[in-house]
C-alpha positions as a LaTeX table, in Angstrom:
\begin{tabular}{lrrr}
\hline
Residue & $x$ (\AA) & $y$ (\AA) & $z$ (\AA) \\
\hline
Unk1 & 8.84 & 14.03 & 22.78 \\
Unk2 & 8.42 & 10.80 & 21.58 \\
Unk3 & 4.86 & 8.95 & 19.82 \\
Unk4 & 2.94 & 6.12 & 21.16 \\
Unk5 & 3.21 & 3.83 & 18.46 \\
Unk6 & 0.46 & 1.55 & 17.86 \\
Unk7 & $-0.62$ & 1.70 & 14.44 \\
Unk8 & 0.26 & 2.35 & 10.47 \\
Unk9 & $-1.92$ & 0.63 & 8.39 \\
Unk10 & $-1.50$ & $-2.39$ & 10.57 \\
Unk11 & $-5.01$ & $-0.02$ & 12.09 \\
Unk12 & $-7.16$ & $-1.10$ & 9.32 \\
Unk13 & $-10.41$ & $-2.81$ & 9.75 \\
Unk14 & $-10.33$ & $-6.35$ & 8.42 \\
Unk15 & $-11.26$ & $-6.84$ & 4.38 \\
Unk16 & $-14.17$ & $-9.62$ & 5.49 \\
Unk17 & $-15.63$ & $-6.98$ & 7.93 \\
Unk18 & $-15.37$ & $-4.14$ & 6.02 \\
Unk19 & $-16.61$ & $-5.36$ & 2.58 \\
Unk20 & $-19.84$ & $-6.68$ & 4.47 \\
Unk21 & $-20.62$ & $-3.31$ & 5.89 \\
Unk22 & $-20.19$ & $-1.58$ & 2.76 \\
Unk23 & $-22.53$ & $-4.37$ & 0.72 \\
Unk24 & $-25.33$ & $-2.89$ & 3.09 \\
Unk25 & $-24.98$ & 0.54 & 1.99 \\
Unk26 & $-27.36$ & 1.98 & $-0.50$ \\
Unk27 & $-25.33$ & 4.13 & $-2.98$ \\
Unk28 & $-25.91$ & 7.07 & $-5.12$ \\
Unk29 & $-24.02$ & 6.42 & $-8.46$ \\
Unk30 & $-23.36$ & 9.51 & $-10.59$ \\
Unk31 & $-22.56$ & 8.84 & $-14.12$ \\
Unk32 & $-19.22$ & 11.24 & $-14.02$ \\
Unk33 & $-18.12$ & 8.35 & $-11.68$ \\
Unk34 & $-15.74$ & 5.66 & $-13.76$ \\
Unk35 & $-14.27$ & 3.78 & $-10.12$ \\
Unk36 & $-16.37$ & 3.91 & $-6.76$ \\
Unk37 & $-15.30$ & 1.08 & $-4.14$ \\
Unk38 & $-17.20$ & $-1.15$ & $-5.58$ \\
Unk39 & $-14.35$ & $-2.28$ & $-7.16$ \\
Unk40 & $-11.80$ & $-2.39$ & $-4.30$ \\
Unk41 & $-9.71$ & 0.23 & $-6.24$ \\
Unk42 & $-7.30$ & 2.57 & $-5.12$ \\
Unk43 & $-9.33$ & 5.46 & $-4.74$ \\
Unk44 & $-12.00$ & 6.91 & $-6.68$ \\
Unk45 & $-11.85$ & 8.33 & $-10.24$ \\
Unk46 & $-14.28$ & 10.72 & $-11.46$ \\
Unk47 & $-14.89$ & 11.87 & $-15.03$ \\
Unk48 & $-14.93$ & 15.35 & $-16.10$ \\
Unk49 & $-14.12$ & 15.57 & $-19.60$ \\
Unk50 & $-12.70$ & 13.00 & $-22.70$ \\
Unk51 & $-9.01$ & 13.86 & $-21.61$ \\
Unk52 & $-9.41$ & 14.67 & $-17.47$ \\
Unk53 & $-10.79$ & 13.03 & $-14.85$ \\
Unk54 & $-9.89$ & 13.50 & $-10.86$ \\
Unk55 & $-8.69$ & 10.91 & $-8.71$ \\
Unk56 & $-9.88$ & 11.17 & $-5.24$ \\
Unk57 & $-8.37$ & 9.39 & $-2.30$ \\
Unk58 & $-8.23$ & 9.21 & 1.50 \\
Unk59 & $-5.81$ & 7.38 & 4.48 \\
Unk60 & $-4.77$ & 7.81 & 7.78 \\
Unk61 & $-3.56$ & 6.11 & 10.56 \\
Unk62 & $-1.96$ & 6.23 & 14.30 \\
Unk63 & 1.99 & 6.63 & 14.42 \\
Unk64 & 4.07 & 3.52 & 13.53 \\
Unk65 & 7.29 & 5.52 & 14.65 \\
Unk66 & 8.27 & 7.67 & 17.78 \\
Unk67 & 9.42 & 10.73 & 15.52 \\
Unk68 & 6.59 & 13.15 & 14.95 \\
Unk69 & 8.16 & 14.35 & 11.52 \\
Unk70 & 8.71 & 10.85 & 10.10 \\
Unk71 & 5.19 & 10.16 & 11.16 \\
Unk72 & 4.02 & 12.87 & 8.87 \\
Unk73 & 6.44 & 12.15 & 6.04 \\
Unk74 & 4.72 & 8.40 & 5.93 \\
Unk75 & 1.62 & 9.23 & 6.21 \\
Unk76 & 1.72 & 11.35 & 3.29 \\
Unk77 & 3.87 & 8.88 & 1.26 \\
Unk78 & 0.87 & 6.42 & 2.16 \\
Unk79 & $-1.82$ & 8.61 & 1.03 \\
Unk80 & 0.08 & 10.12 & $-2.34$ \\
Unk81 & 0.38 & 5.98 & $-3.26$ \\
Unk82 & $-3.32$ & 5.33 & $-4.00$ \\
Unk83 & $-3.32$ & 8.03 & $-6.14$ \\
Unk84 & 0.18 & 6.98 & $-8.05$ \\
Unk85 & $-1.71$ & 3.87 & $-8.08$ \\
Unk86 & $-4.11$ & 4.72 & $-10.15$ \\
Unk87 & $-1.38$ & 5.80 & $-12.71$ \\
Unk88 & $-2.34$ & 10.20 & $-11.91$ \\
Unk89 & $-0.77$ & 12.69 & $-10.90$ \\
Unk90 & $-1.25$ & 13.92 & $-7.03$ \\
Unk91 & $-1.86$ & 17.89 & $-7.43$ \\
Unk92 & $-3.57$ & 18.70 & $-4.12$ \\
Unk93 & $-4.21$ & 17.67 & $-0.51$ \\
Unk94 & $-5.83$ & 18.01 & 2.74 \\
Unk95 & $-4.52$ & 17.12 & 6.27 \\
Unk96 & $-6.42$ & 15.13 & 8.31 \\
Unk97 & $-5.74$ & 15.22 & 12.39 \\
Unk98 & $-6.73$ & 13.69 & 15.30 \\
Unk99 & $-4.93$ & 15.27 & 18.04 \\
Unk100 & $-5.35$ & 14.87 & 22.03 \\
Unk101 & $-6.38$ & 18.46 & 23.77 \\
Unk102 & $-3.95$ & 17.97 & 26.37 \\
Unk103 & $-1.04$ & 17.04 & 24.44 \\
Unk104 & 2.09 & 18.99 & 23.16 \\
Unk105 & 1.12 & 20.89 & 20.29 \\
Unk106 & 5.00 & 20.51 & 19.21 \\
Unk107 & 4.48 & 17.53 & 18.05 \\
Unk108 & 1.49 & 18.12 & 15.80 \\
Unk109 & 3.66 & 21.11 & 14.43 \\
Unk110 & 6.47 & 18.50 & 13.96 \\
Unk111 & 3.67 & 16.11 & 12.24 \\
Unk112 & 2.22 & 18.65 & 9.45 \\
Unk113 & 5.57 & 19.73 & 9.22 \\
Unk114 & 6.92 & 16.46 & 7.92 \\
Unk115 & 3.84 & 15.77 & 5.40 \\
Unk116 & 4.11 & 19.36 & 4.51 \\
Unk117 & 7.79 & 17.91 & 3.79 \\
Unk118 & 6.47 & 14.92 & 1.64 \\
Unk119 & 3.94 & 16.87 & $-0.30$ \\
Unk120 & 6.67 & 19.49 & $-1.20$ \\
Unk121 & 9.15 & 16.47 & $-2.80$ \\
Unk122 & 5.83 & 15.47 & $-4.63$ \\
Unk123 & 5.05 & 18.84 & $-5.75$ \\
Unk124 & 1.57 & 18.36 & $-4.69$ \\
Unk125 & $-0.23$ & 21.62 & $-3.04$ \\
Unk126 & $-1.72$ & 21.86 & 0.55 \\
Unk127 & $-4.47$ & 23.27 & 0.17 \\
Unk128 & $-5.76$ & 22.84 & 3.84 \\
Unk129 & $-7.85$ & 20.53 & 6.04 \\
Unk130 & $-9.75$ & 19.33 & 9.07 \\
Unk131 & $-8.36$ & 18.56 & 12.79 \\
Unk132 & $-10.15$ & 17.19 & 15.88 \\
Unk133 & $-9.47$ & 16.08 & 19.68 \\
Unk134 & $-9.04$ & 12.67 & 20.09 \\
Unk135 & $-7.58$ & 10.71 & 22.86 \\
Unk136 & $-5.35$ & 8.84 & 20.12 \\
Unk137 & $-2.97$ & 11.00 & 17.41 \\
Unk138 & $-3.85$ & 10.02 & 14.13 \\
Unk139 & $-2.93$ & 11.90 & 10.93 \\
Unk140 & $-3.08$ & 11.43 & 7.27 \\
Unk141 & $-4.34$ & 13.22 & 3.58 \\
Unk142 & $-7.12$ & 13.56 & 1.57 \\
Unk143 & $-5.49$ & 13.60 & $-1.87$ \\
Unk144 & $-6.82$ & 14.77 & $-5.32$ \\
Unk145 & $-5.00$ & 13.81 & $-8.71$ \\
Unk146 & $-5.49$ & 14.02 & $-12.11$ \\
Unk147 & $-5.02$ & 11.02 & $-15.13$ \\
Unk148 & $-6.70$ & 11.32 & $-18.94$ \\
Unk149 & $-9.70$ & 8.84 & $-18.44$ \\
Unk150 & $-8.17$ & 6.33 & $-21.03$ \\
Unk151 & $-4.91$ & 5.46 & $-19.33$ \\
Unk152 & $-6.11$ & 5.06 & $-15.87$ \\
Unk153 & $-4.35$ & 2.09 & $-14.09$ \\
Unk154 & $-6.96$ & $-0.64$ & $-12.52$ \\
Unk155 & $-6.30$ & $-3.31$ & $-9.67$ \\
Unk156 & $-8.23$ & $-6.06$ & $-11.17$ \\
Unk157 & $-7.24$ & $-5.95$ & $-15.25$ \\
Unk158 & $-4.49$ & $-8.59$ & $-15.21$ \\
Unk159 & $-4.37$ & $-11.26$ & $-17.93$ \\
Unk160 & $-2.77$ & $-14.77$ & $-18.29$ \\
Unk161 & 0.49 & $-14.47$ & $-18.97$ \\
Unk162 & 1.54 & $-11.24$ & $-17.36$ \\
Unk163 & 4.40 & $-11.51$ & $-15.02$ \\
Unk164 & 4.07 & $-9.77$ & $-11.40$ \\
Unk165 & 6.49 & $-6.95$ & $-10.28$ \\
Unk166 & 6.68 & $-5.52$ & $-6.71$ \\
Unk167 & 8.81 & $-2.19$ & $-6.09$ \\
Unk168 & 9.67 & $-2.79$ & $-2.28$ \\
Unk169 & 10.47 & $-5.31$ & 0.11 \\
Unk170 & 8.06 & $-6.93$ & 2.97 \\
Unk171 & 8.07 & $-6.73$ & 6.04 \\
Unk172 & 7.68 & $-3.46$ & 7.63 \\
Unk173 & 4.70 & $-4.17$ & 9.64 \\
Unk174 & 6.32 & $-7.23$ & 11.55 \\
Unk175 & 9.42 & $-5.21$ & 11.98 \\
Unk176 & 7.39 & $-1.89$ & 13.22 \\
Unk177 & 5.44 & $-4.42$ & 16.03 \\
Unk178 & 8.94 & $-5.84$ & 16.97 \\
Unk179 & 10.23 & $-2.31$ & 17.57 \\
Unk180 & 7.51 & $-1.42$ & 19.73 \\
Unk181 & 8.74 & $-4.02$ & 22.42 \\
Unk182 & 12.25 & $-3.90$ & 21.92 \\
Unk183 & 12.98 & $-6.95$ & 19.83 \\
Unk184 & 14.16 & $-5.41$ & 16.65 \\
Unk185 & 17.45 & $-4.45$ & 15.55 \\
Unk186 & 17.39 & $-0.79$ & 15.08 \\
Unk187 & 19.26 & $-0.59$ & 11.97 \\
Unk188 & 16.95 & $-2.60$ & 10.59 \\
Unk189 & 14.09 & $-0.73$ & 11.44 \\
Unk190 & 15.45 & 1.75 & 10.10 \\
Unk191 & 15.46 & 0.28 & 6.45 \\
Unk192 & 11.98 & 0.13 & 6.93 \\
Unk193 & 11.24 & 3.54 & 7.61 \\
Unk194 & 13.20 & 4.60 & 4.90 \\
Unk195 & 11.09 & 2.34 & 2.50 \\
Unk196 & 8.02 & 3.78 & 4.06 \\
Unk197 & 8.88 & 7.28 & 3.55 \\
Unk198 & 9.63 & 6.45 & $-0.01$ \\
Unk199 & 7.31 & 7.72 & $-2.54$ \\
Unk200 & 6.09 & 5.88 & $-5.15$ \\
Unk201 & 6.04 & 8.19 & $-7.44$ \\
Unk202 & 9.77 & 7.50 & $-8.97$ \\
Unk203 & 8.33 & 3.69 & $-9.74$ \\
Unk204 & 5.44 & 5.28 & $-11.50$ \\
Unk205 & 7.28 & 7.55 & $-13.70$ \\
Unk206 & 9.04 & 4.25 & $-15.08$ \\
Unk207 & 6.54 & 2.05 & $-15.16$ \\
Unk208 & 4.43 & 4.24 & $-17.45$ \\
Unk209 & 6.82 & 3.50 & $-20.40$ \\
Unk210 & 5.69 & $-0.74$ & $-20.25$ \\
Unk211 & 2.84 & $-1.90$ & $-21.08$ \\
Unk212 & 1.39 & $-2.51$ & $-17.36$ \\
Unk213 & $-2.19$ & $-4.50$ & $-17.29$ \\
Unk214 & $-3.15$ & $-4.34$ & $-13.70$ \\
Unk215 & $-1.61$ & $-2.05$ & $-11.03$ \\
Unk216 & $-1.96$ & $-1.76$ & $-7.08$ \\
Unk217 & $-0.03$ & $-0.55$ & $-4.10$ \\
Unk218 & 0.62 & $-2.95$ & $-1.37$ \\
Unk219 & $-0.85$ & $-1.62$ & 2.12 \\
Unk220 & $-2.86$ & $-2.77$ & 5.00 \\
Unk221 & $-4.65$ & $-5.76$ & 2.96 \\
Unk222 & $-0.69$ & $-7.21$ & 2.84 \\
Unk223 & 0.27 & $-8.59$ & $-0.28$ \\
Unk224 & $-1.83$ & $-11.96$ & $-0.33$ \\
Unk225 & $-4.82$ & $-9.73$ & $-0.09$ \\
Unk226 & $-3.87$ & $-7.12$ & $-2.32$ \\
Unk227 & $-2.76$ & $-9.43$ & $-5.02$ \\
Unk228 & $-6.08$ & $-11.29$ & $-4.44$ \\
Unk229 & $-8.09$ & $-8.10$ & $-6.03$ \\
Unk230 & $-5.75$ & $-8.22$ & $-8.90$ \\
Unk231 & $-6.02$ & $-12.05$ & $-9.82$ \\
Unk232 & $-9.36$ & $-13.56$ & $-11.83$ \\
Unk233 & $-7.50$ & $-16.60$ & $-12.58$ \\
Unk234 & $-4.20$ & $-17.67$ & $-10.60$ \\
Unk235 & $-1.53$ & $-15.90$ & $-9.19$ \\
Unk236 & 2.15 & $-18.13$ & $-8.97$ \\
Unk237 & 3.93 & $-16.34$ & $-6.51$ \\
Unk238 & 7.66 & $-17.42$ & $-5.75$ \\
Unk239 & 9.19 & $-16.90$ & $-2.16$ \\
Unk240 & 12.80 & $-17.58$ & $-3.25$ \\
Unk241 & 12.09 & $-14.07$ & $-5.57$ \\
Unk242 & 10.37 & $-11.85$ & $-3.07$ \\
Unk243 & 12.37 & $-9.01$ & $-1.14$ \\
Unk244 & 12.31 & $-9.35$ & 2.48 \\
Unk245 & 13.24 & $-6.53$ & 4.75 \\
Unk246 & 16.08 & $-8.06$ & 6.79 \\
Unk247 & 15.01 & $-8.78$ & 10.38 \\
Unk248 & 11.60 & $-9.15$ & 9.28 \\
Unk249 & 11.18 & $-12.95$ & 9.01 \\
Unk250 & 13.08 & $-13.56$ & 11.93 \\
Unk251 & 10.82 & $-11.37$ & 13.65 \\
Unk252 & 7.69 & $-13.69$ & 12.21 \\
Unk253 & 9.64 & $-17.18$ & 13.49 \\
Unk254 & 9.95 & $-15.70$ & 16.94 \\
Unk255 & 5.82 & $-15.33$ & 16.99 \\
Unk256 & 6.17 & $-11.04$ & 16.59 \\
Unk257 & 3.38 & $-10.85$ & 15.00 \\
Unk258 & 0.36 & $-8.38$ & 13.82 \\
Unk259 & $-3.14$ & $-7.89$ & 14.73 \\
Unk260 & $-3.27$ & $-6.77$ & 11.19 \\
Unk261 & $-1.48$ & $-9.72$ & 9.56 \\
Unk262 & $-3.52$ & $-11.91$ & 11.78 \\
Unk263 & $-7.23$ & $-10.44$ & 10.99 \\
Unk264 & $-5.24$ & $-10.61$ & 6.66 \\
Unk265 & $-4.41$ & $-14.50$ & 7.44 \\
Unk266 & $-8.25$ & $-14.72$ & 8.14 \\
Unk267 & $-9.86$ & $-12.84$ & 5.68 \\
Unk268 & $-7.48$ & $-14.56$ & 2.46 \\
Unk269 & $-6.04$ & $-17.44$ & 3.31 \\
Unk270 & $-8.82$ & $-19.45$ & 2.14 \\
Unk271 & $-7.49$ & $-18.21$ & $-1.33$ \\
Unk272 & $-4.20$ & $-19.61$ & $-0.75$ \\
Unk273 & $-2.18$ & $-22.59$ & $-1.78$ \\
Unk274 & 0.44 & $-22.78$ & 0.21 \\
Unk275 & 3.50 & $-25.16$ & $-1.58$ \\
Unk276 & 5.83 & $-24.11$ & 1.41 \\
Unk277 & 6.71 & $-25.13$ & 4.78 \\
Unk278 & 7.78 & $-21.72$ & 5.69 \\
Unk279 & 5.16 & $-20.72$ & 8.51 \\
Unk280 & 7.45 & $-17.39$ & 8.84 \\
Unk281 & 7.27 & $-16.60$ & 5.26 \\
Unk282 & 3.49 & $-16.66$ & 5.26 \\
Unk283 & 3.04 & $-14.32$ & 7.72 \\
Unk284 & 5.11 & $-11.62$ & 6.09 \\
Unk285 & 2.73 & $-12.34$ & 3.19 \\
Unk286 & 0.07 & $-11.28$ & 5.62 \\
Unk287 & 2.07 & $-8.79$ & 6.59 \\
Unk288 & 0.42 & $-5.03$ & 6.35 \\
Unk289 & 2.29 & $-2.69$ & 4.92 \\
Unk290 & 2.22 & 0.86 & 5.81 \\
Unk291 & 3.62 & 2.90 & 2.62 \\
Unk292 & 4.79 & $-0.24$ & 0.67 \\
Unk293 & 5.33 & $-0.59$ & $-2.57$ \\
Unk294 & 3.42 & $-0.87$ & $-6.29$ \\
Unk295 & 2.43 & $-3.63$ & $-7.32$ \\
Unk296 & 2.51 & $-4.31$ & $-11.11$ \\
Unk297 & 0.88 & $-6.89$ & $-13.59$ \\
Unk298 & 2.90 & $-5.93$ & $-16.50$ \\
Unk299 & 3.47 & $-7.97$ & $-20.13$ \\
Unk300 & 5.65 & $-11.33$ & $-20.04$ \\
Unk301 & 8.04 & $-9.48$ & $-22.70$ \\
Unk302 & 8.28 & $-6.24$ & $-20.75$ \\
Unk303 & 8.70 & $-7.76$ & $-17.19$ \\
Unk304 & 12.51 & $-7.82$ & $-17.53$ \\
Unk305 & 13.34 & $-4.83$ & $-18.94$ \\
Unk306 & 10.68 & $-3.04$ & $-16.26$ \\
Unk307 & 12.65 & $-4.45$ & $-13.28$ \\
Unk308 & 16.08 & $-3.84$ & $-15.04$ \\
Unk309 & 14.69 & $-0.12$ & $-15.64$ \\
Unk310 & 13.23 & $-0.02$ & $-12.12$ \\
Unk311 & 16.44 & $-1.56$ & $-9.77$ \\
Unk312 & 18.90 & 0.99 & $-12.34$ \\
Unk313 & 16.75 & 3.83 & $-10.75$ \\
Unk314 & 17.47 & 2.53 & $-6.93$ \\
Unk315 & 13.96 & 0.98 & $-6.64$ \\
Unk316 & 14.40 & $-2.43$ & $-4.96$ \\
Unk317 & 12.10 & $-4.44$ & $-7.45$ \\
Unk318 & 12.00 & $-8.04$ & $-8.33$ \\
Unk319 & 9.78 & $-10.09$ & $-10.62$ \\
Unk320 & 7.89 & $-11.93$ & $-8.00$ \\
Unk321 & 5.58 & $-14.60$ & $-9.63$ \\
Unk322 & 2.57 & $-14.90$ & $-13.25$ \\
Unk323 & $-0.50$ & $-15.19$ & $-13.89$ \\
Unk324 & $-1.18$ & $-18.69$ & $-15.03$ \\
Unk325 & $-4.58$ & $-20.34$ & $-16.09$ \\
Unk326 & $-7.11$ & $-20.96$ & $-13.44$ \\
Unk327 & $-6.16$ & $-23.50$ & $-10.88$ \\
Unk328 & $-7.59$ & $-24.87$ & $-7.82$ \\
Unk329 & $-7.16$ & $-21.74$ & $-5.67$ \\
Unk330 & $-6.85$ & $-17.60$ & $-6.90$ \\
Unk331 & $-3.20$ & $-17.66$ & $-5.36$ \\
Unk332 & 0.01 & $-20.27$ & $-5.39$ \\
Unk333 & 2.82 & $-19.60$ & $-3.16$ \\
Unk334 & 5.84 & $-21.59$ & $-4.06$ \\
\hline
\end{tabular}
């Protein structure tokens, strides 16, 4: 039986909303805590010694595919990133499920079956977790890792001069809305669903050897917003360098686009100088991605060898753009 699909993290509430919400809550900070969200990061770190600290994360979503099992594998890839993010080790996880009463259990055995799946190639432990009805199937992990305190991996730490470094091509939410009404190719959807169910993990385990300033994954926000969080000066980003899945910008130039990328174009694009007349190419900037790749602020004199190191491992990576001295806006596309 096949999924509705409707969602990935093309789901997520939009960065402007959200971050005014969470401004109005009154927080309890305990001092074992080294990264809340106050800082946008990847998920939480908390301290419990000089050499180990958790990392605590959480994600889910509605299907983005018809398969039940690939559902679950990218879900889990998803949820695992934030946590590789963060530059730790994923050791254990919950399921999370939201699962109509009246539906085909089969499925939801085919769903925990293919994170189960995911979490095995990641040798992370399932320890358990929580399920609910709910009209809509969603499904996704709460993830805990572990990183020494001292070599924890920030979103926000880049400096002038670092180059930029992204792990996997765009365009995965423009091509997983064009599926669901028929106007994608289906061999390229199915590149994308094979970069979605890739882990992260095998970039991290390379990128730990370089001497990496700022790190992120790219989801939901898309990679304008994500990048955004990284930048305090400017970001130079070149469009002629960035991986594209193929089908994807055709897609955005015949108007396919997402809610997601739409609610991303209004929450960032204020940031944004765009040097292009490439309409297309901005919106698979906007583009959410569901599972995509890392991100990486890395040395000038280590960015080639990085990406050399990375694409000889079967990681499709390309230096992407620098961080330059303050201009008139955080981000320049080119």
């Amino acid at each position: 039986m096949k999924l509705n699909v409707c969602g990935g993290c093309n789901a997520k509430i939009a960065a402007g909303s959200l971050e005014k919400i969470l401004e109005s809550i009154d927080v309890f900070n305990r001092k074992e805590i080294l990264e809340g969200f106050s800082g946008n990061e990847d998920a939480a770190v908390i301290k419990l010694s000089d050499e180990i600290a958790v990392v605590l994360t959480a994600d889910f979503f509605p299907p983005m595919v018809e398969d039940g099992f690939i559902f679950g594998e990218i879900a889990a890839a998803n949820a695992l990133s934030d946590v590789y993010a963060m530059g730790a080790e994923p050791v254990a996880a919950l399921n999370l499920v939201c699962f109509p009463e009246d539906e085909d259990k089969a499925i939801l055995e085919d769903i925990l079956k293919g994170g189960a799946s995911k979490l095995k190639e990641a040798e992370v432990a399932l320890v358990g977790g929580h399920s609910i009805h709910d009209p809509k199937i969603k499904y996704g992990l709460c993830v805990l890792g572990v990183v020494n305190p001292d070599k924890i991996y920030k979103n926000n730490t880049s400096k002038i001069g670092d180059m930029l470094v992204l792990t996997k091509p765009l365009g995965v939410g423009l091509l997983s809305s064009g599926m669901s009404v028929g106007e994608i190719h289906a061999e390229d959807f199915k590149a994308a669903v094979a970069s979605m169910r890739t882990l992260n993990k095998y970039a991290l385990e390379i990128i730990k050897n370089y001497a990496v300033r700022a790190l992120t994954d790219v989801t939901g926000f898309g990679l304008i917003g994500h990048l955004s969080e990284m930048v305090h000066e400017t970001a130079i980003i070149n469009t002629k360098d960035i991986k594209v899945l193929q089908g994807a910008k055709k897609a955005a130039s015949e108007f396919l686009f997402t809610a997601g990328g739409q609610r991303n174009r209004n929450s960032f694009e204020s940031l944004v100088d765009f040097q292009i007349n490439d309409f297309a190419m901005e919106e698979i900037l906007f583009d959410p991605q569901t599972s995509g790749g890392l991100l990486i602020s890395v040395a000038k004199e280590d960015a080639k060898k990085l990406c050399e190191d990375l694409v000889g491992n079967a990681i499709d990576a390309s230096i992407i753009g620098e961080i330059v001295p303050k201009e008139n806006k955080k981000i320049i596309v080119r």
